[in-house]
Coordinates of C-alpha atoms and ligand atoms in Angstrom, one line a residue:
M1110 CA 0.0 0.0 0.0
T1111 CA 1.4 3.5 -0.8
W1112 CA 0.2 6.6 0.9
S1113 CA 0.9 10.2 0.1
R1114 CA 1.0 13.2 2.6
D1115 CA 2.7 16.5 2.5
A1116 CA 4.7 15.6 5.6
V1117 CA 5.4 12.4 7.5
I1118 CA 6.9 12.8 11.0
I1119 CA 8.7 9.7 12.3
G1120 CA 8.4 9.7 16.1
G1121 CA 5.6 10.9 18.3
G1122 CA 7.6 12.1 21.3
V1123 CA 7.7 15.7 22.3
I1124 CA 10.0 16.7 19.3
G1125 CA 7.9 14.8 16.7
S1126 CA 4.5 16.0 18.2
I1127 CA 5.6 19.6 18.2
S1128 CA 7.1 19.3 14.7
G1129 CA 3.8 17.8 13.5
L1130 CA 2.0 20.9 14.8
A1131 CA 4.5 23.1 13.0
T1132 CA 4.0 21.4 9.6
L1133 CA 0.2 21.5 10.0
R1134 CA 0.6 25.3 10.7
N1135 CA 2.4 25.5 7.4
G1136 CA -0.7 24.1 5.7
M1137 CA 0.8 20.7 5.1
S1138 CA -1.2 17.6 5.6
T1139 CA 0.7 15.6 8.2
L1140 CA 1.0 12.1 9.5
I1141 CA 2.9 11.1 12.6
V1142 CA 4.1 7.5 12.7
D1143 CA 5.1 6.2 16.1
D1144 CA 6.0 2.7 17.2
S1145 CA 5.4 3.1 20.9
S1146 CA 3.9 -0.2 21.8
G1147 CA 3.3 0.4 25.4
E1148 CA 6.8 1.7 26.3
R1149 CA 6.6 5.3 27.3
P1150 CA 9.5 7.3 25.8
A1151 CA 11.8 9.9 27.4
S1152 CA 9.2 12.6 26.5
Y1153 CA 6.9 11.0 29.1
G1154 CA 9.5 10.1 31.7
N1155 CA 11.5 13.3 32.0
A1156 CA 11.8 15.6 35.0
G1157 CA 9.7 18.4 33.4
H1158 CA 12.4 21.0 33.9
V1159 CA 12.8 23.8 31.3
A1160 CA 16.5 24.0 31.9
L1161 CA 17.5 27.2 30.1
E1162 CA 20.6 27.5 32.3
Q1163 CA 22.4 24.4 30.8
C1164 CA 24.3 26.3 28.1
A1165 CA 27.5 24.3 28.4
P1166 CA 27.3 20.9 26.6
L1167 CA 28.3 18.0 28.8
A1168 CA 31.1 17.2 26.3
S1169 CA 33.8 19.2 28.1
S1170 CA 37.2 18.5 29.7
A1171 CA 35.8 19.4 33.1
V1172 CA 32.9 16.9 32.9
L1173 CA 35.3 14.3 31.6
R1174 CA 37.8 14.9 34.4
G1175 CA 35.0 14.5 37.0
A1176 CA 33.5 11.4 35.5
A1177 CA 35.4 8.8 37.6
Q1178 CA 34.0 10.3 40.9
R1179 CA 30.5 10.1 39.6
L1180 CA 30.5 6.4 38.8
F1181 CA 27.6 4.2 40.0
A1182 CA 30.0 1.8 41.6
L1183 CA 31.1 4.7 43.9
G1184 CA 27.5 5.7 44.7
G1185 CA 27.2 8.2 41.8
P1186 CA 24.7 8.5 38.9
L1187 CA 27.0 7.6 36.0
D1188 CA 27.0 4.0 34.7
F1189 CA 28.4 2.1 31.7
R1190 CA 26.9 -1.3 31.0
L1191 CA 29.9 -3.4 30.1
R1192 CA 27.9 -6.0 28.2
D1193 CA 26.6 -3.2 26.0
I1194 CA 30.0 -1.7 25.2
A1195 CA 29.5 -2.3 21.4
A1196 CA 26.6 0.2 21.6
W1197 CA 28.4 3.0 23.5
G1198 CA 32.2 2.3 22.9
P1199 CA 32.5 4.0 19.5
W1200 CA 30.3 6.9 20.8
A1201 CA 32.7 7.3 23.8
V1202 CA 35.7 7.7 21.5
R1203 CA 33.9 10.5 19.6
Y1204 CA 32.8 12.0 23.0
I1205 CA 36.4 12.3 24.2
Q1206 CA 37.3 14.1 20.9
A1207 CA 34.3 16.5 21.4
C1208 CA 35.7 17.5 24.8
R1209 CA 38.4 19.5 23.1
P1210 CA 38.2 23.1 24.3
E1211 CA 37.6 24.6 20.9
T1212 CA 34.7 22.2 20.2
A1213 CA 33.2 22.7 23.6
E1214 CA 33.4 26.5 23.3
A1215 CA 31.7 26.4 19.9
G1216 CA 29.1 24.0 21.3
T1217 CA 28.4 26.4 24.2
R1218 CA 27.9 29.3 21.8
A1219 CA 25.5 27.3 19.6
L1220 CA 23.5 25.9 22.6
K1221 CA 23.3 29.3 24.2
R1222 CA 21.6 30.7 21.1
L1223 CA 19.2 27.8 20.9
L1224 CA 18.3 28.1 24.6
A1225 CA 17.8 31.8 24.4
A1226 CA 15.0 31.1 21.8
A1227 CA 13.5 28.3 23.9
K1228 CA 11.5 30.4 26.3
P1229 CA 9.8 32.6 23.7
A1230 CA 9.0 29.5 21.7
W1231 CA 7.4 27.8 24.8
R1232 CA 5.4 30.9 25.5
A1233 CA 4.1 31.0 22.0
L1234 CA 3.4 27.3 22.0
V1235 CA 1.3 27.2 25.2
Q1236 CA -0.7 30.1 23.9
D1237 CA -1.3 28.3 20.6
L1238 CA -2.4 25.2 22.6
E1239 CA -4.7 27.5 24.7
A1240 CA -3.0 26.0 27.8
P1241 CA -0.8 28.8 29.2
D1242 CA -0.8 27.1 32.6
L1243 CA 1.3 24.2 31.2
L1244 CA 4.4 26.5 31.4
I1245 CA 5.4 27.5 35.0
E1246 CA 8.0 30.2 34.9
R1247 CA 9.4 30.3 38.4
G1248 CA 12.9 28.7 37.9
H1249 CA 14.2 25.9 40.1
L1250 CA 16.1 25.4 43.4
L1251 CA 19.3 23.5 44.1
V1252 CA 20.4 22.4 47.6
W1253 CA 23.4 20.8 49.2
E1254 CA 23.6 18.8 52.4
S1255 CA 27.3 19.3 53.4
P1256 CA 29.6 22.3 53.6
K1257 CA 32.1 20.6 51.4
T1258 CA 29.8 19.8 48.5
A1259 CA 28.2 23.3 48.9
A1260 CA 31.5 25.1 48.5
R1261 CA 32.4 22.9 45.5
G1262 CA 29.0 23.2 43.9
R1263 CA 28.8 27.0 44.4
A1264 CA 32.2 27.5 42.8
S1265 CA 31.2 25.4 39.9
W1266 CA 27.9 27.1 39.3
N1267 CA 29.4 30.6 39.7
A1268 CA 31.8 29.7 36.9
A1269 CA 29.1 28.2 34.7
E1270 CA 27.6 29.7 31.5
T1271 CA 23.9 30.0 32.4
G1272 CA 22.7 32.2 29.6
E1273 CA 19.8 34.4 30.6
V1274 CA 19.3 32.5 33.9
R1275 CA 20.4 34.3 37.0
I1276 CA 21.7 32.5 40.1
R1277 CA 21.0 33.9 43.6
D1278 CA 21.0 32.7 47.2
L1279 CA 17.8 31.1 48.5
S1280 CA 15.5 33.5 50.3
D1281 CA 14.7 32.7 53.9
V1282 CA 11.1 31.8 52.8
E1283 CA 12.4 29.4 50.2
R1284 CA 14.9 27.9 52.6
Q1285 CA 12.3 27.4 55.3
A1286 CA 9.7 26.0 52.8
L1287 CA 12.2 23.5 51.6
Q1288 CA 13.5 22.5 55.1
T1289 CA 10.0 21.8 56.4
Q1290 CA 9.7 19.3 53.5
V1291 CA 12.9 17.3 53.9
A1292 CA 14.3 15.5 56.9
P1293 CA 18.1 16.1 56.7
P1294 CA 19.4 19.6 57.5
L1295 CA 20.1 21.5 54.3
T1296 CA 23.5 23.3 54.5
D1297 CA 23.1 25.7 51.6
G1298 CA 21.2 26.3 48.4
I1299 CA 20.7 28.5 45.4
A1300 CA 17.8 29.6 43.2
F1301 CA 17.8 29.8 39.4
D1302 CA 15.6 32.6 38.1
G1303 CA 14.6 32.5 34.4
G1304 CA 13.8 28.9 33.7
G1305 CA 10.8 26.9 34.7
Q1306 CA 8.9 23.6 34.4
I1307 CA 6.2 22.0 32.5
A1308 CA 3.2 21.7 34.9
D1309 CA 2.6 18.1 33.9
V1310 CA 4.3 16.3 31.1
S1311 CA 1.5 13.7 30.6
R1312 CA -0.9 16.6 30.2
L1313 CA 1.4 18.3 27.8
L1314 CA 1.6 15.2 25.6
A1315 CA -2.2 14.7 25.7
T1316 CA -2.8 18.3 24.9
L1317 CA -0.4 18.2 21.9
D1318 CA -2.1 15.1 20.6
E1319 CA -5.6 16.6 21.0
V1320 CA -4.8 19.9 19.3
Y1321 CA -2.9 18.1 16.5
R1322 CA -5.9 15.9 15.8
S1323 CA -8.4 18.7 16.1
R1324 CA -6.4 20.5 13.3
G1325 CA -6.6 17.5 11.0
G1326 CA -3.3 15.9 11.9
E1327 CA -3.2 12.1 11.5
R1328 CA -1.3 9.6 13.7
R1329 CA -0.7 5.9 13.2
Q1330 CA 1.1 3.3 15.1
G1331 CA 3.9 1.5 13.2
R1332 CA 7.6 1.1 13.0
V1333 CA 9.5 2.8 10.2
V1334 CA 12.2 0.5 9.0
A1335 CA 13.8 2.6 6.2
V1336 CA 13.9 6.0 4.6
R1337 CA 15.4 6.2 1.2
E1338 CA 15.2 8.3 -2.0
V1339 CA 13.2 7.2 -5.0
D1340 CA 12.9 9.5 -8.0
G1341 CA 14.0 12.5 -6.0
R1342 CA 11.4 12.0 -3.2
P1343 CA 11.8 10.4 0.2
H1344 CA 10.2 7.0 0.6
V1345 CA 9.3 5.8 4.1
S1346 CA 8.9 2.0 4.6
L1347 CA 6.9 0.7 7.5
D1348 CA 7.3 -2.8 9.0
D1349 CA 3.9 -3.8 7.7
G1350 CA 4.9 -3.2 4.1
T1351 CA 3.3 0.3 3.9
V1352 CA 5.3 2.8 1.8
L1353 CA 4.7 6.5 2.4
T1354 CA 5.8 9.0 -0.3
P1355 CA 5.5 12.5 1.2
A1356 CA 7.2 15.7 0.1
V1357 CA 8.8 16.1 3.5
V1358 CA 9.9 13.5 6.0
V1359 CA 11.0 14.5 9.5
V1360 CA 13.1 12.0 11.5
A1361 CA 12.3 12.7 15.1
G1362 CA 12.5 9.3 16.6
G1363 CA 14.8 10.0 19.6
V1364 CA 17.3 7.1 19.9
G1365 CA 15.5 5.3 17.1
S1366 CA 16.6 8.0 14.7
G1367 CA 20.1 6.5 14.5
P1368 CA 19.4 3.4 12.4
L1369 CA 17.1 5.3 10.1
M1370 CA 19.6 8.1 9.5
R1371 CA 22.4 5.5 9.0
G1372 CA 20.2 3.7 6.5
A1373 CA 19.8 7.0 4.6
G1374 CA 23.6 7.2 4.3
H1375 CA 24.4 9.5 7.3
I1376 CA 26.8 9.1 10.2
A1377 CA 24.5 9.4 13.2
P1378 CA 26.3 8.3 16.4
V1379 CA 23.3 8.7 18.7
V1380 CA 23.5 6.7 22.0
A1381 CA 20.9 5.7 24.6
E1382 CA 21.7 7.7 27.8
R1383 CA 19.2 6.0 30.0
G1384 CA 17.6 7.6 33.0
Y1385 CA 15.2 6.4 35.8
H1386 CA 12.4 7.8 37.8
I1387 CA 10.1 6.8 40.6
E1388 CA 6.8 8.6 41.1
G1389 CA 4.0 8.6 43.8
P1390 CA 1.5 10.9 45.5
A1391 CA 2.8 14.4 46.2
G1392 CA 1.1 14.4 49.7
D1393 CA 2.0 17.6 51.5
W1394 CA 5.0 18.4 49.3
G1395 CA 3.6 21.9 48.8
D1396 CA 3.9 24.2 45.8
L1397 CA 7.7 24.1 45.3
P1398 CA 9.4 24.5 41.9
P1399 CA 11.7 21.6 40.8
V1400 CA 14.4 20.9 43.4
V1401 CA 17.8 19.5 42.6
F1402 CA 19.4 17.6 45.5
E1403 CA 22.9 17.9 44.0
D1404 CA 24.6 15.6 46.5
R1405 CA 22.2 12.9 45.5
A1406 CA 22.2 13.8 41.7
M1407 CA 18.4 13.7 41.9
I1408 CA 15.7 16.2 40.8
V1409 CA 12.3 16.2 42.4
T1410 CA 9.4 17.7 40.4
R1411 CA 5.8 18.0 41.3
F1412 CA 3.3 17.2 38.5
A1413 CA -0.2 18.0 39.7
D1414 CA -0.9 15.6 42.6
R1415 CA 2.2 13.4 41.9
L1416 CA 5.8 13.8 42.8
R1417 CA 8.6 12.4 40.6
A1418 CA 12.2 11.8 41.6
S1419 CA 14.6 11.4 38.6
S1420 CA 18.2 10.5 38.2
F1421 CA 20.9 8.4 36.5
V1422 CA 23.0 8.5 33.3
E1423 CA 23.3 4.9 32.1
F1424 CA 25.1 4.2 28.9
A1425 CA 23.5 1.0 27.5
R1426 CA 21.7 -0.5 24.6
A1427 CA 18.2 1.2 24.5
S1428 CA 16.6 -2.2 24.5
S1429 CA 18.5 -3.8 27.4
P1430 CA 16.5 -4.6 30.5
P1431 CA 16.4 -1.9 33.2
D1432 CA 18.7 -2.1 36.2
P1433 CA 16.5 -2.4 39.4
R1434 CA 19.3 -1.2 41.6
K1435 CA 18.7 2.3 40.2
W1436 CA 15.1 2.4 41.3
A1437 CA 16.2 1.0 44.7
S1438 CA 18.7 3.8 45.0
L1439 CA 16.1 6.4 44.2
R1440 CA 13.8 4.9 46.8
R1441 CA 16.6 5.1 49.4
H1442 CA 17.2 8.7 48.6
A1443 CA 13.5 9.5 48.7
S1444 CA 13.1 7.7 52.1
A1445 CA 16.2 9.5 53.5
L1446 CA 14.7 12.8 52.5
G1447 CA 11.3 11.9 53.8
L1448 CA 9.6 12.5 50.5
P1449 CA 5.9 11.7 50.5
L1450 CA 6.3 9.4 47.5
A1451 CA 8.4 7.1 49.6
K1452 CA 5.5 6.3 51.9
A1453 CA 3.9 3.8 49.4
E1454 CA 5.3 1.6 46.6
P1455 CA 6.2 4.2 43.9
A1456 CA 5.6 3.7 40.2
T1457 CA 8.9 3.1 38.3
W1458 CA 10.1 4.1 34.8
M1459 CA 13.3 3.9 32.7
G1460 CA 13.9 5.4 29.3
A1461 CA 16.6 6.8 27.0
R1462 CA 17.8 10.3 26.3
P1463 CA 19.0 10.5 22.7
T1464 CA 22.5 11.8 22.9
L1465 CA 25.2 12.7 20.3
P1466 CA 28.9 12.8 21.2
D1467 CA 29.1 16.6 21.4
Y1468 CA 25.8 17.0 23.3
L1469 CA 24.3 19.2 20.6
P1470 CA 21.1 18.1 18.9
A1471 CA 21.0 17.3 15.1
I1472 CA 18.6 19.7 13.4
G1473 CA 18.7 20.3 9.7
C1474 CA 18.1 19.1 6.1
S1475 CA 19.7 16.0 4.7
R1476 CA 22.3 16.5 2.0
R1477 CA 21.7 13.0 0.8
I1478 CA 17.9 12.7 0.5
S1479 CA 16.0 15.7 -0.8
G1480 CA 13.0 16.4 1.5
L1481 CA 14.5 14.7 4.5
I1482 CA 14.7 16.8 7.7
Y1483 CA 16.0 15.5 11.0
A1484 CA 15.5 16.7 14.6
F1485 CA 16.9 14.3 17.2
G1486 CA 19.7 14.0 19.7
H1487 CA 18.4 16.5 22.2
Q1488 CA 20.1 14.7 25.2
H1489 CA 19.1 16.2 28.6
L1490 CA 17.4 19.1 27.0
G1491 CA 14.7 17.6 24.7
L1492 CA 11.8 19.0 26.6
T1493 CA 13.4 22.4 27.0
L1494 CA 14.3 22.6 23.3
S1495 CA 11.2 21.0 21.9
A1496 CA 9.2 24.1 21.2
V1497 CA 12.0 25.9 19.4
T1498 CA 12.9 22.8 17.5
G1499 CA 9.3 22.6 16.2
D1500 CA 9.7 26.2 15.0
L1501 CA 12.9 25.3 13.2
V1502 CA 11.4 22.2 11.6
G1503 CA 8.4 24.3 10.4
D1504 CA 10.8 26.7 8.7
L1505 CA 13.0 23.9 7.2
A1506 CA 9.9 22.1 5.8
L1507 CA 8.9 25.3 3.9
G1508 CA 12.4 25.8 2.6
R1509 CA 12.6 29.0 4.7
T1510 CA 15.9 30.0 6.3
P1511 CA 15.4 29.5 10.1
T1512 CA 15.8 32.6 12.3
I1513 CA 18.5 30.7 14.2
D1514 CA 21.7 29.5 12.5
V1515 CA 21.3 25.7 12.4
S1516 CA 24.7 25.0 10.9
P1517 CA 26.2 23.8 14.2
F1518 CA 23.5 21.2 14.4
D1519 CA 24.2 19.8 10.9
I1520 CA 24.5 16.0 11.2
A1521 CA 27.3 16.1 8.6
R1522 CA 29.6 17.3 11.5
F1523 CA 30.3 13.7 12.3
E1524 CA 31.7 13.0 8.8
R1525 CA 35.4 13.0 8.3
G1526 CA 36.8 16.2 6.8
W1527 CA 33.8 18.3 7.8
R1528 CA 34.7 21.9 8.7
R1529 CA 32.8 24.1 11.1
P1530 CA 31.2 26.9 9.0
Ligands
FAD2533 C1 15.2 10.7 33.5 C2 15.2 11.8 32.4 C3 14.9 13.1 32.8 C4 14.9 14.1 31.9 N1 14.6 15.3 32.3 C5 14.5 16.4 31.4 C6 14.2 17.7 31.8 O1 13.9 17.9 33.0 N2 14.2 18.7 30.8 C7 14.5 18.4 29.5 O2 14.5 19.3 28.7 N3 14.8 17.2 29.1 C8 14.8 16.1 30.0 N4 15.1 14.9 29.6 C9 15.4 14.6 28.2 C10 14.2 14.6 27.3 O3 13.2 13.8 27.9 C11 14.5 14.0 25.9 O4 15.6 14.7 25.3 C12 13.3 14.1 25.0 O5 12.2 13.5 25.6 C13 13.6 13.5 23.6 O6 12.4 13.6 22.9 P1 12.3 12.9 21.5 O7 10.9 13.2 21.0 O8 13.4 13.3 20.6 O9 12.5 11.4 21.8 P2 11.5 10.3 22.5 O10 10.8 10.9 23.7 O11 12.4 9.1 22.7 O12 10.4 9.9 21.4 C14 10.8 9.3 20.2 C15 9.6 8.5 19.7 O13 9.9 8.0 18.4 C16 9.4 6.7 18.3 N5 10.3 6.0 17.3 C17 11.6 5.7 17.4 N6 12.0 5.1 16.3 C18 10.9 4.9 15.5 C19 10.7 4.2 14.3 N7 11.7 3.6 13.6 N8 9.4 4.2 13.8 C20 8.4 4.8 14.5 N9 8.6 5.4 15.6 C21 9.8 5.5 16.2 C22 9.6 6.1 19.8 O14 8.8 5.0 20.0 C23 9.2 7.3 20.6 O15 7.8 7.3 20.9 C24 15.1 13.8 30.5 C25 15.3 12.5 30.1 C26 15.4 11.5 31.0 C27 15.6 10.0 30.6

């Protein structure tokens, strides 16, 4: 069976869903194809933090130097599954290369520009969705539980590039509100003004789907197995034998984008950087913004009447079974802090951040297949950058020059001999 649409979006996570709205806005008939067969992707499981302060890519010599101290074996959040080394080993070699100072500095400049556009894009999107309350613009808090980690953490944040986000001391009211919620004494803390959170990521995804369908967007379940060029047009093949022949294809499949892009002739070293969360009733947690417990490498976010605690950076094959020790560790931290969600058996989740070696996303037009656009690899910032990415995809789909220079996000940067423009 062959179908034709103006635009086919591969992937119905937050990047694909918002890109689908953008192509509809262009007046293009749009079909989103998503293979989620019960597994909820990172777009569901994230911490909901609009992290406008994270301008420095995690590919840097400072992060590389500190990696050993953050290993899971030593009680930290960073883990490498040895049996999956074939999946992340080649990525790690490229990562080490991307930590060179000149690459890291160029990455910071590019990410800073993208993050500066993220807030206006979010404001416009929630207005368009007629759900302004989905975006809560009150920053986030970060606390330490020992003088040593507080001194180290403060020094590190003071030196960090945080774009338009300003760091200040916690007010007495904030400090008191936090201390009444958690059992251990908090030594020190800072507040980040300028970022925010999504009020409820499940509601965001439901609203995106509802508005998309109400505007005539179509969605079907299915796994795309290949994208190739036939007679100057992209052809999309599904696992049930369906072939789609739209004018424009957007690859927005998170970690699943790698095989599709490689099949289309690109070098796309995207790795699964897996994270975990536990979630339960918010109880009397109060109306706090997201709180980072830096000593525990854990962020706690309230979504409506639920509380979610998220952590871990686990390099593994996306399809490998989860590691229950990580949920146990989250439960231990939640109990030690006295979080309400630790009182009953919390729900558990694991999923993969799609991450490229230089910690920049891939956004652009394929040089190999005409009509093929890609938007994936948003690492720890996929929720934060989803609205602005949708705007960029909308421009690229119309052949319009985007308002932000997307050349640093060109997937060709991983090809030998590529020179930064
Ligand atoms: C624990 C954790 C906490 C996080 N916290 C934050 C945060 O606070 N703020 C933030 O900005 N970011 C956060 N992130 C990162 C963010 O969640 C991701 O970057 C983002 O969700 C990626 O979105 P995506 O749409 O690209 O991919 P995904 O959410 O993975 O969605 C991709 C979709 O494409 C589908 N797909 C893949 N391949 C195919 C195929 N071949 N055919 C059909 N469909 C396909 C998948 O089934 C999936 O539904 C966090 C991530 C984790 C794991």
